[in-house]
Each structure stands twice: as C-alpha cells, then as structure tokens.
Amino acid sequence: MVLKEISIPQLRTVLTGQIITPGDAEYDKARTVFYGGIDRRPVVIVRVADANDVKRVVSLAREAGLELAVRSGGHSVAGHSVSDGGIVLDLSAMRALDFDVEQRTAWAETGLTAGEYTTRANAHGLATGFGDTGSVGIGGITLGGGVGYLVRKYGLTIDDLLAADVVTADGQLRCVDAETDPDLFWAIRGGGGNYGVATRFQFRLHEVYKIVGGMLILPATRDVIASFIAEAEAAPEELSAIANVMPAPPMPFVPAEYHGRLILMATLVHTGGGEAGDRAIAPFRALAAPIADMVRPMRYPEIYPPEQGGYHPVAAARTMFVDTLDRSAAETILDHLQASTGSMAVTQLRVLGGAMARVPAEATAFAHRGRRMMVNVAALYERPEEKATHEAWAADFAAALRRGTPGVYVNFLGDEGEPRVHEAYPGATWDRLAAIKRRYDPTNLFRLNQNIPPANE
Ligand SMILES: Cc1cc2nc3c(=O)[nH]c(=O)nc-3n(C[C@H](O)[C@H](O)[C@H](O)COP(=O)(O)OP(=O)(O)OC[C@H]3O[C@@H](n4cnc5c(N)ncnc54)[C@H](O)[C@@H]3O)c2cc1C
C-alpha cells in the first residue's frame, strides 16, 4: 500500500468539522482516550460535523492508505480509538437526538454518550438500555451488543436497534435496516466497528421513567457472593444487577472500619419500581446486614452518577462468560483479589438471561445469548514496569474462574489477539461476519478494532 501525504490546508477546505493537528493547543487533550497508558500520536484528528465529513474522512483514509481510528465515546477497552500515525475520526460533535414519542423511537447521532441519551429520553418517560457507565459512547457500546441495567427486561442495546446510517469503506452512506440490507444490519448488531462508521442509530424506547435502584453494599463473604448470584438469577426480569467485589473505597457512605476490606458493591435496577421493586430487592437486602443501602425510588438517569473528569485508569483485565458461580468460585474470587498487588483489584459479576436470552443466537452477530453470567476481573496499577505482574495475575485468575465453553463479549475484550476475537464470534457467526466483511470492506480499512478480516475468495 502506498502512503500518500495528506494536505491539512486542503482538508480544511473540504471539511466542515474541526481539524486538530500536532501543533494545536488542543491536540494532547484530543488524542487522550478513557484508558490511561495509551500514548499515540495521530497525524490528524477530525471532529466530524456531519455524515458528509464522515464520507470524506473515510475516503481520505482509504486513498492515503492511513490507519483509521473511529471514536465515539473513547472508552475502547483495547485502546482502539486512537491511532499512531494515522487519522482519528472523532464523532463526539455529532450529538443530535430526535424523539418520536408517539412511536417510541429515536434517531441518535453516535457522538452521544449513554448518559446524555438516557437523560434526554427520561424527559419523555422513556429509555433504551445501554451499560453501567454514563460516559460510554453509544457508538461503541451499540455496535458490540450493549449489556446494561435493562438487559434482563428488554435485552441488549442491539435488540432495540431498528436502523442505522453507516458510511462503508467505499465512502457511501447507507441507511441500513432488516429490510434494506439484512446482512449488513445483522453484522453491525455485535460485529463492532468492522463494517463502517455508524453516524446515526434508530432505537426503540421503552416506558421507563422511575425505577427502584441504586447501590447496595454487603460484606464480601463466600456465601454472600454465591447467594447474591442465586438471587439475581431467581429475580424477576424487571431486575438486573451488576455486582463488584472489591476493597471498600474510603467514601463517606462506607463506615471507616470497612475501608480497604473486601465488599460486594452492587448496583440494582428494578424497572417496575414501586412495591414490586421493593419486593424484588428484599432478598438481596436479607443476604447480610448491609454496610450501606442506597437503593431507593429514583428517575432512571440517576443510576449514572456524575463522573470524575481526567480519570484515566491503567488496568490488566480479562472478561468471560460463565455458566455457574458457586461457593468455590466465590472463594477463588476472594483469594485472587486478596493476592493482587495492584492499587485496586475488582471482580465484576453480571447475571444475564431474560429478554436477552430469548433472541435466537443466530439472529444477530452477538452469539452468546444463552450464557448465564458475565465476569470481568481487573487490577488497576500505576507503574508501567508492573504490567507483566498484573497481566499474569489477571490471566491466572480468569483461568481459575473459567467454567463451561469459552466465550467473550467483544466490548470488554482487551488487545488479546485473534483467537480471543474468535471466542467473541464462535463458529458460523465468524464465517458469516467474514463473508460480509469481504463484501463491504474487502481491503480491511476498518481494522483498528476487534478485527474480523475479510474472508478469502
Ligand atoms: C468504564 C467502562 C464501563 C463500561 N461498561 C459497559 C457496560 O456496562 N456494558 C457494556 O456493554 N459495555 C460496557 N463497556 C464497554 C464499552 O461498551 C466498549 O468499551 C465500547 O466500545 C465503548 O464505546 P465508546 O464509543 O465509548 O468507545 P470508542 O473507544 O469510541 O469506540 C470503541 C470502538 O468501537 C468502534 N466504534 C465506536 N463508535 C463507532 C461508530 N460510530 N461507528 C463505527 N465504529 C465505531 C470502533 O471500532 C472503536 O474502536 C464499558 C467500558 C468502560 C471503559
């Protein structure tokens, strides 16, 4: 491939959006992504203004032979949203959001964050499910699947995706849905950024205004962890839970005697709210005397608390699906967390099932519909020279927890090589994705992602 120099002054004449280059005061901030320890220097960052800009940047990257990073919210776990020596296509200025309240649908530009979308939808008493963090971009989370607080009641984010505008590698803008282009629409529901740049999504919304939800902190014992999982599996589908087993932070709502001790810090959401919500939460409250109980009626967006700007953690992490989590696995969790020498070590547990599991595995490119639980382990650390130690810890820990067939959710996958990407897209899913990739991106322009190379002829 021949690399062509790109002319920045010429670029300024054809693009509407902001162009940021190494000489600009904003450059360092603009190349920073959520995760720390990533120090890459793109030749240009284009903060696109509209779909026409996206078409031009995609064509430019293709013609110049430059690596293209596509960024929505910048939370890529693998650090894929910034390029060294290439172009960053940054969608964060594209934040239009139009509701059709009667039809309960919305068109959302992909520079929006989950938190912003959720807050604005709540003004209409409506919601689409995203993840557990408000600052995550709707671009990345949607294209990979989307597992959050509404997963058991309404399924994955992609289960509410009705259509998308996508700029493919040939620079064309396509409006894609189940009728116009069933293959591409299938592939973008789980296949990540492999097929083009999504500029807008059309989502279905659900009536979710007030919930019963919030944080419940329990002592992390083997029995509490295993029973928490059993209760989350037995709970009505209105309830989804995300539990973090971790050392208690020195926060005002945690009594001082617990600081640094292992706790189970859960966030619970019951979409029905009211008395049904209280009834569904009661078994969790009864597992042990809560260290803190902040579960209460609230408007749904309050589940996304304000985030600390400038927080860029460095983590050694692994993710997996598992089918059981019993007392012996709970013990494994406690032992490994205690053994970590990181500045913080955490295990996140998410019980799945419900609406997510009712969609057939082959209906979208997210193939793990039947998996019962997702587990993430991570150690945060500050000193780069400690990387190998923490990576070894995370790998050992993951191996000790693994139960059932391998499988991984692409959006939590780090930079772990092609065999792990295969685990995200098992069997026939991989073959279909590779064939569709060949049709829409035969030269693999969109490769800075959990890559699915085009199938061979
Ligand atoms: C703190 C934190 C919490 C998280 N919690 C959850 C959670 O609860 N549930 C969950 O499902 N996931 C969660 N994730 C994972 C998250 O879904 C992925 O990291 C996702 O890729 C982030 O999307 P983004 O737009 O912010 O990231 P970006 O870094 O901007 O994008 C990630 C990748 O997605 C692709 N991409 C992004 N936007 C577009 C677009 N518009 N068109 C084409 N390709 C695009 C690109 O390949 C890009 O490299 C979490 C991640 C973090 C860091």
Coordinates of C-alpha atoms and ligand atoms in Angstrom, one line a residue:
M1 CA 0.0 0.0 0.0
V2 CA 1.3 3.5 -1.0
L3 CA 1.1 6.0 1.8
K4 CA 0.2 9.5 0.5
E5 CA 0.9 12.6 2.4
I6 CA -2.3 14.4 3.3
S7 CA -2.5 18.1 3.0
I8 CA -4.0 19.7 6.1
P9 CA -4.8 23.1 4.4
Q10 CA -6.6 21.2 1.7
L11 CA -8.5 19.2 4.2
R12 CA -9.7 22.4 5.9
T13 CA -11.3 23.5 2.6
V14 CA -13.4 20.3 2.2
L15 CA -14.5 19.5 5.8
T16 CA -17.0 21.3 8.0
G17 CA -15.8 19.9 11.3
Q18 CA -12.8 20.7 13.4
I19 CA -9.4 19.6 12.4
I20 CA -6.8 19.1 15.1
T21 CA -3.1 18.5 14.3
P22 CA 0.1 18.1 16.4
G23 CA 0.8 21.8 16.6
D24 CA -2.6 22.7 18.0
A25 CA -3.1 23.6 21.7
E26 CA -6.0 21.1 21.9
Y27 CA -4.0 18.2 20.4
D28 CA -3.0 16.4 23.6
K29 CA -6.4 16.5 25.1
A30 CA -8.0 15.4 21.8
R31 CA -5.7 12.3 21.5
T32 CA -6.5 11.2 25.1
V33 CA -8.9 8.3 25.5
F34 CA -10.6 6.9 28.6
Y35 CA -7.9 4.3 29.5
G36 CA -4.5 5.6 30.6
G37 CA -1.1 4.3 29.4
I38 CA -2.0 4.9 25.7
D39 CA 0.2 7.5 24.2
R40 CA -0.4 7.5 20.4
R41 CA 0.1 10.4 18.1
P42 CA -2.3 10.6 15.1
V43 CA -1.3 12.9 12.2
V44 CA -4.8 14.4 12.4
I45 CA -7.9 14.2 14.5
V46 CA -11.1 15.2 12.6
R47 CA -14.0 16.1 14.8
V48 CA -16.6 15.5 12.1
A49 CA -19.7 17.7 11.9
D50 CA -21.9 15.5 9.8
A51 CA -22.2 12.4 7.6
N52 CA -20.6 14.3 4.6
D53 CA -17.5 14.8 6.7
V54 CA -17.5 11.1 7.6
K55 CA -17.7 10.1 4.0
R56 CA -14.8 12.4 3.1
V57 CA -12.6 11.2 6.0
V58 CA -13.3 7.5 5.2
S59 CA -12.4 8.2 1.5
L60 CA -9.3 10.1 2.5
A61 CA -8.0 7.3 4.8
R62 CA -8.6 4.7 2.1
E63 CA -6.9 6.8 -0.6
A64 CA -4.0 7.8 1.6
G65 CA -3.5 4.3 3.0
L66 CA -3.5 5.7 6.5
E67 CA -4.7 3.8 9.6
L68 CA -8.2 5.0 10.6
A69 CA -9.4 5.1 14.2
V70 CA -13.1 5.6 14.8
R71 CA -14.1 7.1 18.1
S72 CA -17.5 7.7 19.6
G73 CA -17.1 7.9 23.4
G74 CA -13.4 6.9 23.5
H75 CA -13.9 4.0 26.1
S76 CA -12.4 1.2 24.0
V77 CA -11.0 -1.3 26.4
A78 CA -8.4 -2.4 23.9
G79 CA -7.3 1.2 23.1
H80 CA -8.7 1.1 19.6
S81 CA -10.0 4.7 19.4
V82 CA -6.7 6.4 18.8
S83 CA -4.1 5.7 16.0
D84 CA -0.3 6.2 16.0
G85 CA 0.5 8.0 12.8
G86 CA -3.0 7.7 11.3
I87 CA -6.3 9.5 11.3
V88 CA -8.8 9.7 14.2
L89 CA -12.4 10.2 13.1
D90 CA -14.0 11.6 16.2
L91 CA -17.8 11.7 16.3
S92 CA -18.2 13.5 19.6
A93 CA -19.5 16.7 18.0
M94 CA -22.4 14.7 16.3
R95 CA -25.0 14.6 19.1
A96 CA -28.3 15.3 17.5
L97 CA -31.2 13.3 19.1
D98 CA -34.7 13.3 17.8
F99 CA -37.6 11.5 19.5
D100 CA -40.8 10.3 18.0
V101 CA -42.6 10.0 21.4
E102 CA -45.7 8.5 19.9
Q103 CA -43.9 5.8 18.0
R104 CA -41.4 5.4 20.9
T105 CA -38.4 5.6 18.6
A106 CA -35.4 8.0 18.4
W107 CA -32.7 8.8 15.9
A108 CA -29.5 9.4 17.8
E109 CA -26.2 10.6 16.3
T110 CA -23.3 8.4 17.5
G111 CA -21.3 11.1 19.3
L112 CA -23.9 11.0 22.1
T113 CA -23.0 9.3 25.4
A114 CA -25.2 6.7 27.1
G115 CA -25.8 9.2 29.9
E116 CA -26.9 12.1 27.7
Y117 CA -29.2 9.9 25.7
T118 CA -30.7 8.4 28.9
T119 CA -31.3 11.8 30.5
R120 CA -33.0 13.2 27.4
A121 CA -35.1 10.2 26.9
N122 CA -36.2 10.3 30.5
A123 CA -37.8 13.7 29.9
H124 CA -40.3 11.7 27.8
G125 CA -40.6 8.9 30.4
L126 CA -38.7 6.6 28.1
A127 CA -35.5 4.7 27.9
T128 CA -33.2 2.5 25.8
G129 CA -30.8 0.2 27.6
F130 CA -27.1 0.9 27.4
G131 CA -24.4 -0.1 30.0
D132 CA -23.4 0.8 33.6
T133 CA -21.4 4.0 32.8
G134 CA -22.9 7.3 31.5
S135 CA -19.8 8.4 29.7
V136 CA -19.6 5.4 27.4
G137 CA -20.4 6.4 23.8
I138 CA -23.5 5.0 22.2
G139 CA -21.4 4.2 19.1
G140 CA -19.1 1.6 20.5
I141 CA -21.5 0.0 23.0
T142 CA -24.2 -0.5 20.5
L143 CA -22.1 -2.0 17.7
G144 CA -20.7 -4.6 20.2
G145 CA -24.0 -5.5 21.7
G146 CA -24.8 -3.4 24.9
V147 CA -25.2 -5.1 28.2
G148 CA -26.7 -3.0 31.0
Y149 CA -29.3 -2.4 33.6
L150 CA -32.2 -3.2 31.3
V151 CA -30.7 -6.4 29.9
R152 CA -33.0 -8.9 31.5
K153 CA -36.2 -6.9 30.9
Y154 CA -35.5 -5.6 27.4
G155 CA -32.4 -7.4 26.1
L156 CA -29.2 -6.0 24.7
T157 CA -28.9 -2.5 23.2
I158 CA -28.9 -4.1 19.7
D159 CA -32.3 -5.7 20.4
D160 CA -33.7 -2.1 20.3
L161 CA -31.7 -1.1 17.3
L162 CA -34.2 -0.6 14.4
A163 CA -31.9 1.0 11.7
A164 CA -28.6 2.7 11.3
D165 CA -26.9 5.1 8.9
V166 CA -23.5 3.7 8.1
V167 CA -20.7 5.0 5.9
T168 CA -19.0 2.0 4.4
A169 CA -15.4 1.7 3.2
D170 CA -16.3 2.9 -0.3
G171 CA -17.4 6.2 1.2
Q172 CA -21.1 5.6 0.6
L173 CA -23.7 6.5 3.3
R174 CA -26.2 3.6 3.6
C175 CA -29.4 3.5 5.6
V176 CA -29.4 0.0 6.9
D177 CA -32.3 -2.0 8.4
A178 CA -33.6 -5.5 8.4
E179 CA -35.4 -5.0 5.0
T180 CA -32.9 -2.8 3.0
D181 CA -29.8 -4.7 3.9
P182 CA -30.3 -7.7 6.2
D183 CA -26.7 -8.9 6.0
L184 CA -25.1 -5.6 7.0
F185 CA -27.8 -5.0 9.6
W186 CA -27.1 -8.4 11.1
A187 CA -23.3 -7.7 11.1
I188 CA -23.5 -4.3 12.8
R189 CA -25.5 -5.8 15.7
G190 CA -22.5 -7.2 17.5
G191 CA -19.8 -7.0 14.9
G192 CA -18.3 -3.8 16.2
G193 CA -16.7 -1.2 14.0
N194 CA -15.7 -3.7 11.3
Y195 CA -18.3 -2.6 8.7
G196 CA -18.2 1.1 8.6
V197 CA -18.8 4.3 10.5
A198 CA -22.2 4.5 12.1
T199 CA -23.4 8.1 12.0
R200 CA -26.9 7.6 13.4
F201 CA -28.9 4.9 15.1
Q202 CA -32.6 4.5 15.3
F203 CA -33.6 3.0 18.6
R204 CA -36.8 1.6 20.1
L205 CA -37.7 3.1 23.5
H206 CA -39.5 1.6 26.5
E207 CA -41.6 3.2 29.1
V208 CA -39.1 3.5 31.9
Y209 CA -39.4 6.7 34.0
K210 CA -38.9 5.9 37.7
I211 CA -37.2 2.8 38.9
V212 CA -36.2 1.4 42.3
G213 CA -32.5 1.2 42.2
G214 CA -29.1 2.2 43.4
M215 CA -26.2 0.8 45.4
L216 CA -26.3 -1.9 48.0
I217 CA -23.1 -2.8 49.8
L218 CA -22.7 -6.1 51.5
P219 CA -19.8 -7.8 53.2
A220 CA -18.0 -10.0 50.6
T221 CA -18.0 -13.5 52.0
R222 CA -18.1 -16.7 50.0
D223 CA -21.7 -17.3 51.0
V224 CA -22.9 -13.7 50.3
I225 CA -21.3 -13.7 46.8
A226 CA -22.8 -17.1 45.8
S227 CA -26.2 -16.3 47.3
F228 CA -26.2 -12.9 45.6
I229 CA -25.8 -14.6 42.3
A230 CA -28.5 -17.2 43.1
E231 CA -30.9 -14.4 44.0
A232 CA -30.1 -12.4 40.9
E233 CA -30.8 -15.5 38.8
A234 CA -34.1 -16.1 40.6
A235 CA -35.2 -12.4 40.5
P236 CA -38.0 -11.2 38.2
E237 CA -36.7 -10.0 34.8
E238 CA -37.5 -6.4 35.8
L239 CA -34.4 -6.6 38.0
S240 CA -30.9 -6.5 36.6
A241 CA -27.9 -6.4 38.9
I242 CA -24.2 -5.6 38.5
A243 CA -22.0 -6.6 41.4
N244 CA -18.4 -5.5 42.0
V245 CA -16.4 -7.4 44.6
M246 CA -13.6 -5.1 45.6
P247 CA -11.9 -3.4 48.5
A248 CA -14.2 -0.8 50.1
P249 CA -13.3 2.7 49.0
P250 CA -12.8 5.4 51.6
M251 CA -16.1 7.0 50.7
P252 CA -18.3 8.8 53.2
F253 CA -21.1 6.3 52.8
V254 CA -18.8 3.4 53.9
P255 CA -18.2 3.2 57.6
A256 CA -14.4 3.6 58.3
E257 CA -14.0 0.1 59.7
Y258 CA -14.7 -1.3 56.3
H259 CA -12.3 0.8 54.3
G260 CA -9.9 -1.5 52.4
R261 CA -11.8 -4.6 53.3
L262 CA -13.5 -6.7 50.5
I263 CA -17.1 -5.8 49.9
L264 CA -19.7 -6.7 47.4
M265 CA -20.9 -3.4 45.9
A266 CA -23.9 -4.0 43.8
T267 CA -26.0 -1.7 41.6
L268 CA -29.5 -2.9 41.3
V269 CA -32.2 -1.7 38.9
H270 CA -35.9 -2.7 39.0
T271 CA -37.7 -1.1 36.1
G272 CA -41.2 -1.6 37.5
G273 CA -40.4 0.4 40.7
G274 CA -42.9 0.8 43.5
E275 CA -43.9 -2.1 45.7
A276 CA -42.9 -4.7 43.2
G277 CA -39.4 -3.1 43.1
D278 CA -39.1 -3.3 46.9
R279 CA -40.3 -6.9 46.9
A280 CA -37.7 -7.8 44.3
I281 CA -34.9 -6.0 46.2
A282 CA -35.8 -7.5 49.6
P283 CA -33.9 -10.9 49.2
F284 CA -30.7 -9.0 48.4
R285 CA -31.1 -6.9 51.5
A286 CA -31.6 -10.0 53.5
L287 CA -28.3 -11.7 52.5
A288 CA -26.4 -9.9 55.3
A289 CA -26.6 -6.7 57.3
P290 CA -25.9 -4.1 54.6
I291 CA -22.9 -2.0 55.0
A292 CA -24.7 0.7 53.0
D293 CA -28.1 0.7 51.4
M294 CA -28.8 3.4 48.9
V295 CA -31.4 1.6 46.9
R296 CA -34.4 4.0 46.5
P297 CA -37.0 5.2 44.1
M298 CA -35.3 7.4 41.5
R299 CA -35.5 8.6 38.0
Y300 CA -33.7 6.2 35.7
P301 CA -30.8 8.5 34.7
E302 CA -29.8 8.9 38.3
I303 CA -28.3 5.4 38.0
Y304 CA -25.5 7.2 36.1
P305 CA -23.8 9.3 38.8
P306 CA -21.6 12.2 37.8
E307 CA -18.1 11.0 36.8
Q308 CA -14.7 12.3 37.7
G309 CA -13.2 14.1 34.7
G310 CA -9.5 13.4 34.0
Y311 CA -9.7 9.8 35.3
H312 CA -7.6 7.5 33.1
P313 CA -7.0 4.2 34.8
V314 CA -4.5 1.6 33.6
A315 CA -5.8 -1.9 34.0
A316 CA -4.8 -5.5 33.5
A317 CA -8.2 -7.2 32.8
R318 CA -9.9 -10.3 31.5
T319 CA -13.5 -11.0 30.6
M320 CA -15.5 -14.1 30.1
F321 CA -18.9 -15.7 30.1
V322 CA -19.5 -18.4 32.7
D323 CA -22.5 -20.7 33.3
T324 CA -22.2 -21.1 37.1
L325 CA -20.8 -19.3 40.0
D326 CA -20.9 -21.3 43.1
R327 CA -19.3 -21.1 46.6
S328 CA -16.0 -22.5 45.4
A329 CA -15.8 -19.9 42.6
A330 CA -16.7 -17.2 45.2
E331 CA -13.7 -18.4 47.2
T332 CA -11.5 -18.2 44.1
I333 CA -12.6 -14.6 43.7
L334 CA -11.8 -13.7 47.3
D335 CA -8.4 -15.4 47.2
H336 CA -7.3 -13.7 43.9
L337 CA -8.5 -10.3 44.9
Q338 CA -6.6 -10.6 48.2
A339 CA -3.5 -11.7 46.4
S340 CA -3.4 -8.8 43.9
T341 CA -0.7 -6.2 44.3
G342 CA -2.5 -3.7 42.2
S343 CA -3.6 -0.4 43.5
M344 CA -7.2 -1.8 43.3
A345 CA -8.5 -5.2 42.2
V346 CA -12.0 -5.9 41.3
T347 CA -14.3 -8.7 40.0
Q348 CA -17.5 -7.7 38.3
L349 CA -20.4 -10.1 38.1
R350 CA -23.4 -9.7 35.9
V351 CA -26.3 -12.2 35.8
L352 CA -27.8 -12.3 32.3
G353 CA -30.8 -14.2 30.9
G354 CA -34.4 -12.9 30.4
A355 CA -35.1 -11.0 27.3
M356 CA -31.5 -11.2 26.1
A357 CA -31.7 -15.0 26.1
R358 CA -35.0 -15.2 24.1
V359 CA -33.4 -13.8 20.9
P360 CA -32.0 -16.7 18.8
A361 CA -28.2 -16.9 18.9
E362 CA -28.1 -16.6 15.1
A363 CA -30.4 -13.5 14.9
T364 CA -27.6 -11.0 15.4
A365 CA -23.8 -11.1 15.4
F366 CA -23.9 -11.3 19.2
A367 CA -23.9 -15.1 19.6
H368 CA -23.8 -15.6 23.3
R369 CA -27.5 -15.4 24.0
G370 CA -27.6 -18.5 26.2
R371 CA -24.8 -17.6 28.6
R372 CA -25.9 -17.1 32.1
M373 CA -23.3 -14.8 33.5
M374 CA -20.5 -12.4 32.6
V375 CA -17.4 -12.0 34.7
N376 CA -14.8 -9.3 34.4
V377 CA -11.6 -9.3 36.5
A378 CA -9.2 -6.3 36.7
A379 CA -6.2 -5.0 38.6
L380 CA -5.5 -1.3 38.3
Y381 CA -1.9 -0.2 38.6
E382 CA 0.2 3.0 38.2
R383 CA 3.7 1.9 37.2
P384 CA 4.2 0.6 33.7
E385 CA 7.0 -1.7 34.8
E386 CA 4.4 -3.7 36.8
K387 CA 2.4 -4.6 33.7
A388 CA 3.7 -8.1 33.4
T389 CA 2.9 -8.9 37.1
H390 CA -0.7 -7.7 36.8
E391 CA -1.3 -9.3 33.4
A392 CA -0.1 -12.6 34.8
W393 CA -2.4 -12.2 37.8
A394 CA -5.4 -11.4 35.6
A395 CA -4.7 -14.4 33.3
D396 CA -4.3 -16.8 36.2
F397 CA -7.5 -15.5 37.9
A398 CA -9.5 -15.8 34.6
A399 CA -8.2 -19.4 34.1
A400 CA -9.3 -20.3 37.7
L401 CA -12.8 -19.0 37.1
R402 CA -13.5 -20.4 33.7
R403 CA -16.5 -22.7 33.6
G404 CA -18.2 -24.1 30.5
T405 CA -17.3 -23.3 26.9
P406 CA -15.1 -20.3 26.2
G407 CA -16.8 -17.2 25.2
V408 CA -16.2 -13.5 25.4
Y409 CA -18.2 -10.3 25.0
V410 CA -16.4 -8.2 22.4
N411 CA -16.9 -4.9 24.1
F412 CA -14.9 -6.0 27.2
L413 CA -12.2 -7.7 25.3
G414 CA -8.7 -6.2 25.5
D415 CA -6.0 -6.4 22.9
E416 CA -5.6 -10.2 23.2
G417 CA -5.1 -11.5 19.7
E418 CA -7.2 -13.2 17.0
P419 CA -8.1 -16.4 18.9
R420 CA -9.9 -14.3 21.5
V421 CA -11.8 -12.4 18.8
H422 CA -12.9 -15.9 17.5
E423 CA -14.3 -16.6 21.0
A424 CA -16.4 -13.5 20.6
Y425 CA -17.8 -14.7 17.3
P426 CA -17.9 -18.5 17.5
G427 CA -18.5 -20.9 14.6
A428 CA -20.9 -19.9 11.9
T429 CA -21.1 -16.3 13.3
W430 CA -17.4 -15.8 12.4
D431 CA -17.9 -17.2 8.9
R432 CA -20.9 -15.0 8.1
L433 CA -19.1 -11.9 9.5
A434 CA -16.0 -12.6 7.4
A435 CA -18.1 -13.1 4.3
I436 CA -20.0 -9.8 4.9
K437 CA -16.7 -8.1 5.7
R438 CA -15.4 -9.1 2.3
R439 CA -18.4 -7.6 0.6
Y440 CA -18.3 -4.2 2.4
D441 CA -14.7 -3.8 3.4
P442 CA -12.5 -6.0 1.2
T443 CA -9.3 -4.2 2.0
N444 CA -9.9 -4.1 5.7
L445 CA -9.9 -0.4 6.0
F446 CA -11.8 -0.7 9.3
R447 CA -9.2 -2.8 11.1
L448 CA -8.3 -0.9 14.2
N449 CA -10.9 -2.8 16.2
Q450 CA -11.6 -6.4 17.3
N451 CA -10.8 -7.3 13.8
I452 CA -12.7 -9.7 11.5
P453 CA -10.5 -10.0 8.4
P454 CA -12.4 -10.4 5.1
A455 CA -13.0 -14.0 4.1
N456 CA -10.7 -15.3 1.3
E457 CA -12.2 -15.9 -2.1
Ligands
LIG1 C1 -15.8 2.3 32.4 C2 -16.4 1.4 31.3 C3 -17.7 0.8 31.6 C4 -18.3 0.0 30.6 N1 -19.5 -0.6 30.9 C5 -20.1 -1.3 30.0 C6 -21.4 -1.9 30.2 O1 -22.0 -1.7 31.3 N2 -22.0 -2.6 29.2 C7 -21.4 -2.8 28.0 O2 -22.0 -3.4 27.2 N3 -20.1 -2.3 27.8 C8 -19.5 -1.6 28.7 N4 -18.3 -1.1 28.5 C9 -17.6 -1.4 27.2 C10 -18.0 -0.5 26.1 O3 -19.2 -0.9 25.6 C11 -16.9 -0.5 25.0 O4 -15.7 -0.1 25.5 C12 -17.3 0.4 23.8 O5 -16.6 0.1 22.7 C13 -17.2 1.8 24.2 O6 -17.8 2.6 23.3 P1 -17.2 4.1 23.0 O7 -18.0 4.6 21.9 O8 -17.2 4.8 24.3 O9 -15.7 3.8 22.6 P2 -14.8 4.2 21.4 O10 -13.4 3.9 22.0 O11 -15.1 5.5 20.9 O12 -15.1 3.1 20.4 C14 -14.7 1.7 20.5 C15 -14.6 1.1 19.2 O13 -16.0 1.0 18.7 C16 -16.0 1.3 17.3 N5 -16.8 2.5 17.1 C17 -17.2 3.4 18.1 N6 -18.1 4.2 17.5 C18 -18.3 3.9 16.3 C19 -19.1 4.4 15.2 N7 -19.9 5.4 15.4 N8 -19.0 3.7 14.0 C20 -18.2 2.7 13.8 N9 -17.4 2.2 14.8 C21 -17.5 2.8 16.0 C22 -14.6 1.5 16.9 O14 -14.0 0.3 16.4 C23 -13.9 1.9 18.2 O15 -12.5 1.5 18.2 C24 -17.6 -0.3 29.4 C25 -16.4 0.3 29.2 C26 -15.8 1.1 30.1 C27 -14.4 1.7 29.8

